[in-house]
mmCIF file of C-alpha atoms in Angstrom:
data_model
loop_
_atom_site.group_PDB
_atom_site.id
_atom_site.type_symbol
_atom_site.label_atom_id
_atom_site.label_comp_id
_atom_site.label_asym_id
_atom_site.label_seq_id
_atom_site.Cartn_x
_atom_site.Cartn_y
_atom_site.Cartn_z
ATOM 1 C CA MET A 10 -0.043 0.235 0.040
ATOM 2 C CA ALA A 11 1.244 3.516 -0.879
ATOM 3 C CA SER A 12 1.644 6.127 1.673
ATOM 4 C CA ILE A 13 -1.378 8.292 2.351
ATOM 5 C CA LEU A 14 0.420 10.980 4.129
ATOM 6 C CA ILE A 15 -0.212 14.663 2.997
ATOM 7 C CA LYS A 16 3.602 14.905 2.135
ATOM 8 C CA ASP A 17 3.361 11.938 -0.137
ATOM 9 C CA THR A 18 0.192 12.854 -1.906
ATOM 10 C CA THR A 19 -1.397 15.429 -4.166
ATOM 11 C CA ARG A 20 -4.590 17.110 -3.539
ATOM 12 C CA GLU A 21 -6.149 14.949 -6.316
ATOM 13 C CA GLN A 22 -4.891 11.781 -4.796
ATOM 14 C CA ARG A 23 -6.280 12.696 -1.305
ATOM 15 C CA GLU A 24 -9.620 13.288 -2.912
ATOM 16 C CA GLN A 25 -9.520 9.917 -4.512
ATOM 17 C CA ILE A 26 -8.440 8.279 -1.223
ATOM 18 C CA VAL A 27 -11.390 9.884 0.669
ATOM 19 C CA ARG A 28 -13.845 9.085 -2.171
ATOM 20 C CA GLU A 29 -12.724 5.356 -2.378
ATOM 21 C CA SER A 30 -12.829 4.963 1.441
ATOM 22 C CA LEU A 31 -16.181 6.289 1.974
ATOM 23 C CA GLY A 32 -17.879 5.240 -1.375
ATOM 24 C CA ASP A 33 -21.181 6.882 -2.529
ATOM 25 C CA GLU A 34 -21.547 8.603 0.888
ATOM 26 C CA TYR A 35 -18.876 11.265 0.068
ATOM 27 C CA ASP A 36 -19.099 14.122 -2.282
ATOM 28 C CA VAL A 37 -15.996 16.245 -2.390
ATOM 29 C CA GLY A 38 -16.724 19.420 -0.663
ATOM 30 C CA CYS A 39 -19.691 18.040 1.162
ATOM 31 C CA GLY A 40 -21.287 14.805 2.327
ATOM 32 C CA TYR A 41 -18.652 14.044 5.150
ATOM 33 C CA GLU A 42 -21.332 15.089 7.791
ATOM 34 C CA SER A 43 -22.589 11.538 7.865
ATOM 35 C CA THR A 44 -19.163 10.347 9.076
ATOM 36 C CA GLY A 45 -18.647 13.007 11.765
ATOM 37 C CA ILE A 46 -15.167 13.774 10.361
ATOM 38 C CA ASN A 47 -14.359 16.786 8.151
ATOM 39 C CA TYR A 48 -12.290 14.984 5.466
ATOM 40 C CA GLN A 49 -11.986 18.237 3.658
ATOM 41 C CA LEU A 50 -9.255 19.092 6.185
ATOM 42 C CA TYR A 51 -7.265 16.102 5.015
ATOM 43 C CA ILE A 52 -7.995 16.974 1.253
ATOM 44 C CA ASP A 53 -6.839 20.610 1.829
ATOM 45 C CA GLY A 54 -3.489 19.304 3.405
ATOM 46 C CA ILE A 55 -4.330 20.650 6.904
ATOM 47 C CA LYS A 56 -4.666 17.500 9.020
ATOM 48 C CA GLU A 57 -3.641 13.778 8.434
ATOM 49 C CA LEU A 58 -6.263 11.109 8.405
ATOM 50 C CA ARG A 59 -4.831 9.695 11.534
ATOM 51 C CA GLU A 60 -5.420 13.060 13.383
ATOM 52 C CA LEU A 61 -9.002 13.307 12.069
ATOM 53 C CA ASN A 62 -9.789 9.758 13.194
ATOM 54 C CA MET A 63 -8.125 10.303 16.681
ATOM 55 C CA GLU A 64 -10.247 13.479 17.255
ATOM 56 C CA ALA A 65 -13.373 11.651 16.148
ATOM 57 C CA ASN A 66 -12.548 8.715 18.471
ATOM 58 C CA CYS A 67 -11.982 11.162 21.361
ATOM 59 C CA GLY A 68 -15.307 12.997 20.727
ATOM 60 C CA PHE A 69 -13.877 16.298 19.472
ATOM 61 C CA GLU A 70 -15.848 16.103 16.373
ATOM 62 C CA VAL A 71 -19.118 14.608 17.650
ATOM 63 C CA ALA A 72 -22.468 16.501 17.260
ATOM 64 C CA HIS A 73 -23.391 15.492 20.833
ATOM 65 C CA PRO A 74 -20.538 16.364 23.366
ATOM 66 C CA GLU A 75 -22.250 14.325 26.026
ATOM 67 C CA GLU A 76 -21.365 11.327 23.943
ATOM 68 C CA ARG A 77 -17.636 11.854 24.309
ATOM 69 C CA LYS A 78 -15.536 8.954 25.342
ATOM 70 C CA SER A 79 -13.701 9.136 28.549
ATOM 71 C CA GLY A 80 -10.050 8.335 28.811
ATOM 72 C CA CYS A 81 -8.953 9.348 25.473
ATOM 73 C CA ASN A 82 -5.369 8.783 24.720
ATOM 74 C CA MET A 83 -4.864 11.458 22.316
ATOM 75 C CA ILE A 84 -1.444 13.061 22.549
#
């Protein structure tokens, strides 16, 4: 598997990575709401996928803060 890091990909490749990962539920520029993760930040080269997933797992990007997981190990 090739690297999916921002430094190793172009914007177009990142769009394709997200599109392939989410399938029909994702439309570049919108549609990420159903996942609770703003993948546009990855596409724009702002945050790595790992960072976005860690934030979502820790509850930073959830619609309902009361559902945040306790004991998050995010550094």
